[in-house]
mmCIF file of C-alpha atoms and ligand atoms in Angstrom:
data_model
loop_
_atom_site.group_PDB
_atom_site.id
_atom_site.type_symbol
_atom_site.label_atom_id
_atom_site.label_comp_id
_atom_site.label_asym_id
_atom_site.label_seq_id
_atom_site.Cartn_x
_atom_site.Cartn_y
_atom_site.Cartn_z
ATOM 1 C CA MET A 1 -41.769 -62.591 162.942
ATOM 2 C CA THR A 2 -44.743 -61.792 165.167
ATOM 3 C CA THR A 3 -44.351 -62.344 168.895
ATOM 4 C CA THR A 4 -46.795 -63.015 171.703
ATOM 5 C CA THR A 5 -47.047 -61.270 175.040
ATOM 6 C CA PRO A 6 -49.093 -61.779 178.223
ATOM 7 C CA ALA A 7 -51.919 -59.218 178.386
ATOM 8 C CA LEU A 8 -55.113 -58.378 180.251
ATOM 9 C CA VAL A 9 -58.000 -58.897 177.861
ATOM 10 C CA ALA A 10 -61.657 -57.877 178.143
ATOM 11 C CA ASP A 11 -63.752 -60.053 175.825
ATOM 12 C CA GLY A 12 -66.859 -57.889 175.777
ATOM 13 C CA PRO A 13 -68.375 -54.684 177.175
ATOM 14 C CA GLY A 14 -67.774 -54.571 180.934
ATOM 15 C CA ALA A 15 -66.259 -58.065 180.994
ATOM 16 C CA PRO A 16 -63.713 -58.861 183.714
ATOM 17 C CA PHE A 17 -60.086 -58.983 182.617
ATOM 18 C CA ILE A 18 -58.566 -62.326 181.704
ATOM 19 C CA ALA A 19 -54.811 -62.821 181.376
ATOM 20 C CA ARG A 20 -53.812 -64.429 178.093
ATOM 21 C CA GLN A 21 -51.284 -64.148 175.279
ATOM 22 C CA VAL A 22 -51.839 -61.638 172.489
ATOM 23 C CA GLU A 23 -49.869 -61.108 169.317
ATOM 24 C CA ARG A 24 -47.509 -58.219 168.504
ATOM 25 C CA ARG A 25 -46.521 -57.363 164.960
ATOM 26 C CA THR A 26 -43.175 -58.048 163.352
ATOM 27 C CA LEU A 27 -40.679 -55.259 164.018
ATOM 28 C CA GLY A 28 -40.726 -52.912 161.013
ATOM 29 C CA ALA A 29 -37.874 -50.674 159.886
ATOM 30 C CA ASP A 30 -39.134 -47.646 161.863
ATOM 31 C CA ASP A 31 -40.496 -49.666 164.799
ATOM 32 C CA VAL A 32 -39.415 -49.876 168.397
ATOM 33 C CA SER A 33 -40.084 -52.939 170.544
ATOM 34 C CA ILE A 34 -40.721 -52.074 174.186
ATOM 35 C CA ALA A 35 -40.735 -54.264 177.298
ATOM 36 C CA ILE A 36 -43.495 -52.577 179.286
ATOM 37 C CA SER A 37 -43.029 -52.271 183.038
ATOM 38 C CA HIS A 38 -46.037 -50.138 184.011
ATOM 39 C CA ALA A 39 -49.393 -49.121 182.555
ATOM 40 C CA GLY A 40 -51.667 -46.497 184.107
ATOM 41 C CA ILE A 41 -55.430 -46.934 184.410
ATOM 42 C CA CYS A 42 -57.081 -43.903 182.805
ATOM 43 C CA HIS A 43 -60.803 -43.279 183.231
ATOM 44 C CA SER A 44 -60.971 -43.377 179.425
ATOM 45 C CA ASP A 45 -60.048 -47.090 179.667
ATOM 46 C CA ILE A 46 -63.149 -47.613 181.776
ATOM 47 C CA HIS A 47 -65.388 -45.585 179.452
ATOM 48 C CA GLN A 48 -64.211 -47.736 176.536
ATOM 49 C CA VAL A 49 -64.250 -51.184 178.174
ATOM 50 C CA ARG A 50 -67.787 -50.411 179.360
ATOM 51 C CA GLU A 51 -68.776 -49.038 175.943
ATOM 52 C CA GLU A 52 -69.832 -45.725 177.463
ATOM 53 C CA TRP A 53 -68.603 -43.921 174.338
ATOM 54 C CA GLY A 54 -70.392 -46.231 171.895
ATOM 55 C CA THR A 55 -69.481 -49.493 170.214
ATOM 56 C CA ALA A 56 -65.944 -50.627 170.943
ATOM 57 C CA ILE A 57 -63.627 -53.258 169.476
ATOM 58 C CA PHE A 58 -63.319 -56.546 171.411
ATOM 59 C CA PRO A 59 -61.308 -58.414 172.536
ATOM 60 C CA MET A 60 -59.840 -55.236 174.074
ATOM 61 C CA VAL A 61 -56.503 -54.706 175.801
ATOM 62 C CA PRO A 62 -56.720 -51.159 177.213
ATOM 63 C CA GLY A 63 -53.782 -49.029 178.294
ATOM 64 C CA HIS A 64 -52.449 -45.785 176.843
ATOM 65 C CA GLU A 65 -50.225 -44.720 179.711
ATOM 66 C CA ILE A 66 -47.280 -46.951 178.955
ATOM 67 C CA ALA A 67 -43.767 -46.931 180.406
ATOM 68 C CA GLY A 68 -41.080 -49.425 179.472
ATOM 69 C CA VAL A 69 -37.613 -50.096 178.152
ATOM 70 C CA VAL A 70 -36.575 -50.464 174.498
ATOM 71 C CA THR A 71 -35.607 -54.053 173.655
ATOM 72 C CA ALA A 72 -35.148 -53.813 169.866
ATOM 73 C CA VAL A 73 -35.199 -51.188 167.136
ATOM 74 C CA GLY A 74 -35.797 -51.402 163.392
ATOM 75 C CA ASP A 75 -33.140 -50.545 160.811
ATOM 76 C CA THR A 76 -34.098 -46.902 160.298
ATOM 77 C CA VAL A 77 -34.733 -45.951 163.942
ATOM 78 C CA THR A 78 -32.495 -43.097 165.083
ATOM 79 C CA GLN A 79 -34.155 -41.428 168.069
ATOM 80 C CA VAL A 80 -34.012 -44.246 170.632
ATOM 81 C CA LYS A 81 -31.787 -47.241 171.280
ATOM 82 C CA VAL A 82 -31.963 -50.535 173.129
ATOM 83 C CA GLY A 83 -32.041 -49.930 176.890
ATOM 84 C CA ASP A 84 -33.681 -46.488 176.726
ATOM 85 C CA ARG A 85 -36.605 -45.746 179.055
ATOM 86 C CA VAL A 86 -39.570 -44.700 176.951
ATOM 87 C CA GLY A 87 -43.284 -44.018 177.098
ATOM 88 C CA VAL A 88 -46.202 -44.445 174.716
ATOM 89 C CA GLY A 89 -49.446 -42.520 175.075
ATOM 90 C CA CYS A 90 -52.820 -42.513 173.359
ATOM 91 C CA MET A 91 -51.648 -42.692 169.732
ATOM 92 C CA VAL A 92 -49.465 -45.111 167.788
ATOM 93 C CA ASP A 93 -49.747 -43.771 164.238
ATOM 94 C CA SER A 94 -51.007 -40.889 162.112
ATOM 95 C CA CYS A 95 -50.669 -39.921 158.440
ATOM 96 C CA GLY A 96 -47.641 -37.720 159.146
ATOM 97 C CA GLU A 97 -48.422 -35.561 156.110
ATOM 98 C CA CYS A 98 -51.454 -33.404 156.834
ATOM 99 C CA GLU A 99 -51.252 -29.887 158.255
ATOM 100 C CA MET A 100 -52.052 -31.028 161.793
ATOM 101 C CA CYS A 101 -49.465 -33.822 161.763
ATOM 102 C CA LYS A 102 -46.822 -31.480 160.361
ATOM 103 C CA ASP A 103 -47.612 -28.978 163.107
ATOM 104 C CA GLY A 104 -47.234 -31.655 165.790
ATOM 105 C CA PHE A 105 -50.923 -32.118 166.538
ATOM 106 C CA GLU A 106 -51.174 -35.758 165.491
ATOM 107 C CA GLN A 107 -54.301 -36.194 167.613
ATOM 108 C CA HIS A 108 -56.100 -34.085 164.985
ATOM 109 C CA CYS A 109 -54.694 -35.963 161.962
ATOM 110 C CA GLU A 110 -56.960 -35.572 158.923
ATOM 111 C CA ARG A 111 -56.811 -39.277 158.155
ATOM 112 C CA GLY A 112 -57.512 -40.034 161.815
ATOM 113 C CA ALA A 113 -54.790 -40.869 164.307
ATOM 114 C CA VAL A 114 -54.510 -44.551 165.182
ATOM 115 C CA MET A 115 -55.313 -44.905 168.840
ATOM 116 C CA THR A 116 -53.168 -47.184 171.021
ATOM 117 C CA TYR A 117 -56.104 -49.549 171.635
ATOM 118 C CA ASN A 118 -59.740 -49.810 170.582
ATOM 119 C CA GLY A 119 -58.574 -48.528 167.218
ATOM 120 C CA ARG A 120 -57.448 -49.966 163.914
ATOM 121 C CA GLY A 121 -54.069 -49.480 162.314
ATOM 122 C CA TYR A 122 -53.977 -48.279 158.723
ATOM 123 C CA ASP A 123 -53.559 -51.995 157.859
ATOM 124 C CA GLY A 124 -57.019 -52.638 159.355
ATOM 125 C CA GLU A 125 -55.715 -54.650 162.296
ATOM 126 C CA PRO A 126 -57.190 -53.823 165.740
ATOM 127 C CA THR A 127 -54.734 -52.144 168.114
ATOM 128 C CA LEU A 128 -54.063 -53.592 171.581
ATOM 129 C CA GLY A 129 -52.817 -51.391 174.420
ATOM 130 C CA GLY A 130 -50.477 -51.334 177.353
ATOM 131 C CA TYR A 131 -52.022 -53.747 179.870
ATOM 132 C CA SER A 132 -49.430 -56.169 178.523
ATOM 133 C CA GLN A 133 -45.747 -56.927 178.743
ATOM 134 C CA SER A 134 -44.575 -55.720 175.346
ATOM 135 C CA VAL A 135 -45.614 -53.559 172.429
ATOM 136 C CA VAL A 136 -44.257 -52.627 169.000
ATOM 137 C CA VAL A 137 -44.680 -48.946 168.076
ATOM 138 C CA SER A 138 -43.387 -46.651 165.343
ATOM 139 C CA GLU A 139 -40.563 -44.497 166.735
ATOM 140 C CA ARG A 140 -42.565 -41.372 165.853
ATOM 141 C CA PHE A 141 -44.886 -42.186 168.753
ATOM 142 C CA VAL A 142 -42.257 -43.182 171.316
ATOM 143 C CA CYS A 143 -41.298 -40.562 173.912
ATOM 144 C CA PRO A 144 -38.092 -40.721 175.960
ATOM 145 C CA ILE A 145 -38.635 -40.724 179.729
ATOM 146 C CA PRO A 146 -36.049 -38.369 181.230
ATOM 147 C CA GLU A 147 -33.819 -39.403 184.111
ATOM 148 C CA GLY A 148 -35.250 -38.678 187.516
ATOM 149 C CA ILE A 149 -38.833 -39.797 186.902
ATOM 150 C CA GLY A 150 -39.627 -43.310 188.148
ATOM 151 C CA MET A 151 -41.290 -45.658 185.675
ATOM 152 C CA ALA A 152 -44.537 -46.046 187.636
ATOM 153 C CA GLU A 153 -44.742 -42.272 188.149
ATOM 154 C CA ALA A 154 -43.951 -41.631 184.486
ATOM 155 C CA ALA A 155 -46.601 -43.874 182.930
ATOM 156 C CA PRO A 156 -49.610 -41.620 183.718
ATOM 157 C CA LEU A 157 -47.808 -38.615 182.261
ATOM 158 C CA LEU A 158 -48.351 -40.118 178.791
ATOM 159 C CA CYS A 159 -52.080 -39.361 178.987
ATOM 160 C CA ALA A 160 -53.108 -37.616 182.220
ATOM 161 C CA GLY A 161 -49.926 -35.554 182.120
ATOM 162 C CA VAL A 162 -50.104 -34.209 178.602
ATOM 163 C CA THR A 163 -53.901 -33.837 178.674
ATOM 164 C CA THR A 164 -53.576 -31.311 181.497
ATOM 165 C CA TYR A 165 -50.232 -29.741 180.532
ATOM 166 C CA SER A 166 -51.423 -28.908 177.016
ATOM 167 C CA PRO A 167 -54.483 -26.734 177.833
ATOM 168 C CA LEU A 168 -52.725 -25.016 180.739
ATOM 169 C CA LYS A 169 -49.980 -23.985 178.372
ATOM 170 C CA ARG A 170 -52.276 -23.077 175.510
ATOM 171 C CA TRP A 171 -54.337 -20.780 177.738
ATOM 172 C CA GLY A 172 -51.311 -18.959 179.084
ATOM 173 C CA VAL A 173 -51.039 -20.253 182.638
ATOM 174 C CA GLY A 174 -48.007 -18.769 184.377
ATOM 175 C CA PRO A 175 -46.930 -16.749 187.391
ATOM 176 C CA GLY A 176 -49.864 -14.829 188.823
ATOM 177 C CA THR A 177 -52.539 -16.791 186.948
ATOM 178 C CA LYS A 178 -55.459 -18.045 188.996
ATOM 179 C CA VAL A 179 -56.426 -21.594 188.012
ATOM 180 C CA GLY A 180 -59.335 -23.748 189.184
ATOM 181 C CA VAL A 181 -59.108 -27.525 188.737
ATOM 182 C CA VAL A 182 -62.414 -29.386 188.935
ATOM 183 C CA GLY A 183 -62.197 -33.043 190.066
ATOM 184 C CA LEU A 184 -59.154 -34.391 191.882
ATOM 185 C CA GLY A 185 -58.547 -37.685 190.105
ATOM 186 C CA GLY A 186 -55.860 -38.859 187.697
ATOM 187 C CA LEU A 187 -56.076 -35.856 185.385
ATOM 188 C CA GLY A 188 -56.990 -33.379 188.100
ATOM 189 C CA HIS A 189 -54.014 -34.100 190.323
ATOM 190 C CA MET A 190 -51.666 -33.690 187.355
ATOM 191 C CA GLY A 191 -53.400 -30.422 186.484
ATOM 192 C CA VAL A 192 -52.725 -29.157 190.008
ATOM 193 C CA LYS A 193 -49.056 -30.175 189.879
ATOM 194 C CA PHE A 194 -48.443 -28.625 186.473
ATOM 195 C CA ALA A 195 -50.365 -25.397 187.114
ATOM 196 C CA ALA A 196 -48.540 -24.902 190.422
ATOM 197 C CA ALA A 197 -45.179 -25.588 188.737
ATOM 198 C CA MET A 198 -46.049 -23.013 186.052
ATOM 199 C CA GLY A 199 -46.431 -20.469 188.855
ATOM 200 C CA ALA A 200 -50.218 -20.307 189.114
ATOM 201 C CA GLU A 201 -52.333 -20.006 192.229
ATOM 202 C CA VAL A 202 -54.455 -23.156 192.177
ATOM 203 C CA THR A 203 -57.878 -23.878 193.672
ATOM 204 C CA VAL A 204 -59.202 -27.449 193.687
ATOM 205 C CA PHE A 205 -62.909 -28.215 193.374
ATOM 206 C CA SER A 206 -63.688 -31.642 194.770
ATOM 207 C CA ARG A 207 -66.996 -33.126 195.853
ATOM 208 C CA THR A 208 -66.172 -33.533 199.523
ATOM 209 C CA SER A 209 -63.420 -32.394 201.853
ATOM 210 C CA ALA A 210 -61.851 -35.892 201.841
ATOM 211 C CA LYS A 211 -59.024 -34.795 199.534
ATOM 212 C CA ALA A 212 -58.494 -31.317 201.023
ATOM 213 C CA THR A 213 -55.159 -32.062 202.674
ATOM 214 C CA ASP A 214 -53.923 -33.814 199.557
ATOM 215 C CA ALA A 215 -54.962 -30.879 197.351
ATOM 216 C CA LEU A 216 -52.720 -28.532 199.320
ATOM 217 C CA ALA A 217 -49.853 -31.048 199.353
ATOM 218 C CA LEU A 218 -50.113 -31.341 195.553
ATOM 219 C CA GLY A 219 -49.596 -27.582 195.220
ATOM 220 C CA ALA A 220 -53.035 -25.966 195.529
ATOM 221 C CA VAL A 221 -53.589 -23.002 197.816
ATOM 222 C CA GLU A 222 -57.293 -23.650 198.317
ATOM 223 C CA HIS A 223 -59.741 -26.568 198.317
ATOM 224 C CA VAL A 224 -63.475 -26.153 197.800
ATOM 225 C CA ALA A 225 -65.918 -28.951 198.679
ATOM 226 C CA THR A 226 -68.650 -28.684 196.054
ATOM 227 C CA SER A 227 -71.145 -30.788 198.053
ATOM 228 C CA ASP A 228 -71.994 -27.472 199.749
ATOM 229 C CA PRO A 229 -74.370 -25.813 197.258
ATOM 230 C CA GLN A 230 -73.222 -22.356 198.393
ATOM 231 C CA ALA A 231 -69.502 -23.136 198.031
ATOM 232 C CA LEU A 232 -69.046 -21.570 194.589
ATOM 233 C CA ARG A 233 -70.863 -18.317 195.284
ATOM 234 C CA PRO A 234 -67.891 -16.370 196.701
ATOM 235 C CA LEU A 235 -65.744 -17.427 193.746
ATOM 236 C CA ARG A 236 -67.578 -15.548 190.981
ATOM 237 C CA ASN A 237 -65.275 -14.059 188.317
ATOM 238 C CA ARG A 238 -62.210 -15.383 190.111
ATOM 239 C CA PHE A 239 -60.259 -17.578 187.669
ATOM 240 C CA ASP A 240 -58.297 -16.975 184.494
ATOM 241 C CA VAL A 241 -58.531 -20.673 183.656
ATOM 242 C CA VAL A 242 -60.802 -23.391 184.998
ATOM 243 C CA LEU A 243 -59.861 -26.915 183.959
ATOM 244 C CA ASN A 244 -62.702 -29.427 184.211
ATOM 245 C CA THR A 245 -61.488 -33.021 184.528
ATOM 246 C CA VAL A 246 -64.682 -34.593 185.848
ATOM 247 C CA SER A 247 -65.681 -37.912 184.267
ATOM 248 C CA ALA A 248 -69.410 -37.469 184.988
ATOM 249 C CA ASP A 249 -72.109 -34.998 183.963
ATOM 250 C CA LEU A 250 -71.708 -31.659 185.673
ATOM 251 C CA ASP A 251 -73.417 -28.256 185.873
ATOM 252 C CA MET A 252 -71.037 -26.252 183.691
ATOM 253 C CA ASN A 253 -72.856 -22.986 184.356
ATOM 254 C CA ALA A 254 -71.858 -23.095 187.999
ATOM 255 C CA TYR A 255 -68.200 -23.236 186.957
ATOM 256 C CA LEU A 256 -68.558 -20.710 184.140
ATOM 257 C CA ARG A 257 -69.600 -18.161 186.761
ATOM 258 C CA THR A 258 -66.241 -18.622 188.492
ATOM 259 C CA VAL A 259 -64.343 -17.622 185.318
ATOM 260 C CA LYS A 260 -63.097 -14.032 185.020
ATOM 261 C CA PRO A 261 -64.246 -11.830 182.139
ATOM 262 C CA ARG A 262 -62.302 -13.013 179.044
ATOM 263 C CA GLY A 263 -61.182 -16.117 180.926
ATOM 264 C CA VAL A 264 -61.641 -19.722 179.859
ATOM 265 C CA LEU A 265 -63.348 -22.859 181.106
ATOM 266 C CA VAL A 266 -61.498 -25.646 179.360
ATOM 267 C CA ASN A 267 -63.073 -29.048 179.417
ATOM 268 C CA VAL A 268 -61.154 -32.296 179.206
ATOM 269 C CA GLY A 269 -63.697 -34.559 180.945
ATOM 270 C CA LEU A 270 -65.581 -36.903 178.613
ATOM 271 C CA PRO A 271 -68.831 -37.994 180.229
ATOM 272 C CA THR A 272 -71.544 -39.470 178.033
ATOM 273 C CA GLY A 273 -74.177 -36.782 178.581
ATOM 274 C CA ASP A 274 -74.478 -33.251 177.191
ATOM 275 C CA TYR A 275 -73.526 -30.013 178.922
ATOM 276 C CA ALA A 276 -76.145 -27.257 179.089
ATOM 277 C CA LEU A 277 -74.559 -23.823 178.724
ATOM 278 C CA LYS A 278 -76.309 -20.510 179.420
ATOM 279 C CA PRO A 279 -75.369 -18.233 176.501
ATOM 280 C CA GLY A 280 -75.537 -15.183 178.776
ATOM 281 C CA LEU A 281 -72.753 -16.572 180.950
ATOM 282 C CA LEU A 282 -70.476 -16.848 177.930
ATOM 283 C CA VAL A 283 -71.462 -13.628 176.175
ATOM 284 C CA GLY A 284 -71.866 -11.342 179.176
ATOM 285 C CA ASN A 285 -68.299 -11.702 180.348
ATOM 286 C CA SER A 286 -66.761 -12.633 176.992
ATOM 287 C CA ARG A 287 -65.836 -16.003 178.443
ATOM 288 C CA VAL A 288 -64.476 -18.915 176.416
ATOM 289 C CA PHE A 289 -65.726 -22.486 176.740
ATOM 290 C CA ALA A 290 -63.031 -24.700 175.262
ATOM 291 C CA GLY A 291 -62.097 -28.327 174.842
ATOM 292 C CA SER A 292 -58.739 -30.037 174.654
ATOM 293 C CA ASN A 293 -57.773 -33.445 173.324
ATOM 294 C CA ILE A 294 -54.652 -35.088 174.816
ATOM 295 C CA GLY A 295 -51.543 -33.507 173.207
ATOM 296 C CA GLY A 296 -49.350 -34.042 170.164
ATOM 297 C CA ILE A 297 -46.051 -35.889 170.283
ATOM 298 C CA PRO A 298 -43.766 -32.793 170.389
ATOM 299 C CA GLU A 299 -45.820 -31.438 173.267
ATOM 300 C CA THR A 300 -45.763 -34.807 175.048
ATOM 301 C CA ARG A 301 -41.968 -34.842 174.854
ATOM 302 C CA GLU A 302 -41.848 -31.237 176.067
ATOM 303 C CA MET A 303 -44.176 -32.097 178.963
ATOM 304 C CA LEU A 304 -41.907 -34.961 180.033
ATOM 305 C CA GLU A 305 -38.921 -32.590 180.067
ATOM 306 C CA PHE A 306 -40.919 -30.021 182.039
ATOM 307 C CA ALA A 307 -41.968 -32.722 184.516
ATOM 308 C CA ALA A 308 -38.367 -33.845 184.998
ATOM 309 C CA ARG A 309 -37.147 -30.263 185.480
ATOM 310 C CA HIS A 310 -39.779 -29.651 188.145
ATOM 311 C CA GLY A 311 -39.492 -33.051 189.843
ATOM 312 C CA ILE A 312 -43.032 -33.975 188.826
ATOM 313 C CA GLY A 313 -44.366 -37.482 188.408
ATOM 314 C CA ALA A 314 -47.849 -38.851 188.961
ATOM 315 C CA THR A 315 -48.886 -39.822 192.485
ATOM 316 C CA VAL A 316 -49.586 -43.505 192.037
ATOM 317 C CA GLU A 317 -50.866 -46.677 193.665
ATOM 318 C CA VAL A 318 -49.108 -49.608 191.986
ATOM 319 C CA ILE A 319 -51.350 -52.665 191.732
ATOM 320 C CA ASP A 320 -51.173 -56.261 190.533
ATOM 321 C CA ALA A 321 -52.887 -57.477 187.387
ATOM 322 C CA ALA A 322 -55.365 -59.472 189.482
ATOM 323 C CA ASP A 323 -56.696 -56.260 191.037
ATOM 324 C CA VAL A 324 -57.494 -54.335 187.852
ATOM 325 C CA THR A 325 -61.166 -55.308 187.558
ATOM 326 C CA ALA A 326 -61.782 -54.186 191.170
ATOM 327 C CA ALA A 327 -59.700 -51.038 190.648
ATOM 328 C CA TYR A 328 -62.095 -49.905 187.915
ATOM 329 C CA ASP A 329 -64.958 -49.690 190.427
ATOM 330 C CA LYS A 330 -62.758 -47.720 192.813
ATOM 331 C CA VAL A 331 -61.815 -45.226 190.091
ATOM 332 C CA VAL A 332 -65.486 -44.713 189.232
ATOM 333 C CA ALA A 333 -66.175 -44.097 192.926
ATOM 334 C CA GLY A 334 -63.402 -41.448 192.981
ATOM 335 C CA ASP A 335 -61.482 -43.682 195.384
ATOM 336 C CA VAL A 336 -57.947 -43.566 193.947
ATOM 337 C CA ARG A 337 -54.995 -41.477 195.081
ATOM 338 C CA TYR A 338 -54.341 -40.547 192.386
ATOM 339 C CA ARG A 339 -53.645 -43.026 189.617
ATOM 340 C CA TYR A 340 -53.674 -46.798 189.659
ATOM 341 C CA VAL A 341 -50.701 -48.122 187.758
ATOM 342 C CA ILE A 342 -50.426 -51.797 186.859
ATOM 343 C CA ASP A 343 -47.121 -53.594 187.486
ATOM 344 C CA VAL A 344 -47.452 -55.583 184.264
ATOM 345 C CA SER A 345 -44.879 -58.175 185.365
ATOM 346 C CA THR A 346 -47.750 -59.590 187.454
ATOM 347 C CA ILE A 347 -49.746 -60.537 184.331
ATOM 348 C CA ARG A 348 -49.447 -64.332 184.177
ATOM 349 C CA ALA A 349 -50.641 -66.029 181.022
HETATM 350 P P1 NAP B 1 -60.680 -40.022 187.448
HETATM 351 O O1 NAP B 1 -59.340 -40.375 187.958
HETATM 352 O O2 NAP B 1 -61.830 -40.947 187.733
HETATM 353 O O3 NAP B 1 -61.010 -38.555 187.995
HETATM 354 C C1 NAP B 1 -62.239 -37.934 187.770
HETATM 355 C C2 NAP B 1 -62.587 -37.108 189.006
HETATM 356 O O4 NAP B 1 -63.845 -36.492 188.758
HETATM 357 C C3 NAP B 1 -62.800 -37.936 190.264
HETATM 358 O O5 NAP B 1 -61.643 -38.183 190.998
HETATM 359 C C4 NAP B 1 -63.748 -37.051 191.060
HETATM 360 O O6 NAP B 1 -63.025 -36.035 191.764
HETATM 361 C C5 NAP B 1 -64.554 -36.348 189.980
HETATM 362 N N1 NAP B 1 -65.871 -36.998 189.831
HETATM 363 C C6 NAP B 1 -66.134 -38.286 189.533
HETATM 364 N N2 NAP B 1 -67.456 -38.504 189.468
HETATM 365 C C7 NAP B 1 -68.028 -37.321 189.733
HETATM 366 C C8 NAP B 1 -69.389 -36.897 189.817
HETATM 367 N N3 NAP B 1 -70.409 -37.749 189.635
HETATM 368 N N4 NAP B 1 -69.607 -35.596 190.074
HETATM 369 C C9 NAP B 1 -68.603 -34.731 190.265
HETATM 370 N N5 NAP B 1 -67.300 -35.098 190.225
HETATM 371 C C10 NAP B 1 -67.039 -36.365 189.957
HETATM 372 O O7 NAP B 1 -60.678 -39.868 185.870
HETATM 373 P P2 NAP B 1 -59.495 -39.342 184.919
HETATM 374 O O8 NAP B 1 -58.706 -40.493 184.444
HETATM 375 O O9 NAP B 1 -58.846 -38.196 185.563
HETATM 376 O O10 NAP B 1 -60.345 -38.843 183.655
HETATM 377 C C11 NAP B 1 -61.281 -37.797 183.812
HETATM 378 C C12 NAP B 1 -62.097 -37.613 182.544
HETATM 379 O O11 NAP B 1 -61.239 -37.098 181.524
HETATM 380 C C13 NAP B 1 -62.687 -38.905 181.978
HETATM 381 O O12 NAP B 1 -63.968 -38.622 181.452
HETATM 382 C C14 NAP B 1 -61.723 -39.278 180.870
HETATM 383 O O13 NAP B 1 -62.302 -40.057 179.855
HETATM 384 C C15 NAP B 1 -61.359 -37.911 180.350
HETATM 385 N N6 NAP B 1 -60.099 -37.837 179.608
HETATM 386 C C16 NAP B 1 -60.029 -36.926 178.616
HETATM 387 C C17 NAP B 1 -58.862 -36.764 177.901
HETATM 388 C C18 NAP B 1 -58.771 -35.723 176.833
HETATM 389 O O14 NAP B 1 -57.918 -35.814 175.964
HETATM 390 N N7 NAP B 1 -59.598 -34.709 176.884
HETATM 391 C C19 NAP B 1 -57.754 -37.572 178.192
HETATM 392 C C20 NAP B 1 -57.853 -38.482 179.229
HETATM 393 C C21 NAP B 1 -59.026 -38.604 179.941
HETATM 394 P P3 NAP B 1 -63.387 -35.648 193.282
HETATM 395 O O15 NAP B 1 -63.387 -36.938 194.057
HETATM 396 O O16 NAP B 1 -62.283 -34.738 193.620
HETATM 397 O O17 NAP B 1 -64.728 -34.991 193.255
HETATM 398 ZN ZN1 ZN B 2 -56.192 -41.492 179.129
#
């Protein structure tokens, strides 16, 4: 039997959120039903609600940083049980059979992973995300939240956490590595926490000095205010890894110059414009310009364990459902410290 749940719904591109009931599917044999407590606001939610990435599916319920408690499980579910604290990230299904799925990189599924919202399930039905009070998800895409991480602090780990953990790990960040993190927002602050916990020496690039004290408190050793056009000059060839998390167009060449020979500038930001790269900056110092797309489910589970071991959660501002529309403008202005998380019990519909 399908159920209904209160949710925050945007009816068209850029529309304000309206609280109303939406439907959740009948619990299947491998499904888990989750009572959501918190949902993070990722900048990707804003890009999609505002159709900055192209045509989107409406009505839309965003939310792919989901934390909640299991309320029911299907007959074949073995990995979680009623009462467990769990998270759901950006994906809710994939083919499970292709090379990428078998290797634990479901985000690169050949058939196309089913995204948590603004996607369509393999049955053709639109998916609706975590700005709601319950969700039904295949157990393959449910990740246990370890003891010691609060629910509000855990929710953003399901996207911002794994999106930064994954490239730092892939590019070998560890003790002695020098890492630059560009943009101190939801992703950026997680990048700083993870890189510092991996043993790296972290420099934060932020537009102004407003977040300088925070950058050091999060684990960085240095903060650079990029509003000063000369600020990057002394940092040429400094970093093994630069992680760009900025949500807007940016001069990549300026940051490429800060990468050591054979080092990497890995981009996770998804602005709408193009980046212009000077070939000489890549070739001359054998630098790598890379991208990274969230993380697979095994890596998400590993990241949650790593976070628990190192006492890492997101730094959050918990808000009511009524404040989400206004919060979007604050995120775009860079005015969030460092992730808005919705207390979904405040959604009244
Ligand atoms: P966010 O919280 O808004 O953080 C972005 C940060 O970028 C801001 O805090 C700000 O940092 C900086 N920034 C914003 N506008 C800027 C501008 N005009 N010029 C220079 N810097 C600017 O966003 P988020 O949730 O971390 O997401 C960041 C980006 O990553 C988004 O584009 C999002 O869609 C994308 N994303 C990608 C993946 C993936 O899998 N690759 C996953 C999730 C999100 P300062 O105030 O410190 O300058
Ligand atoms: Zn996200």
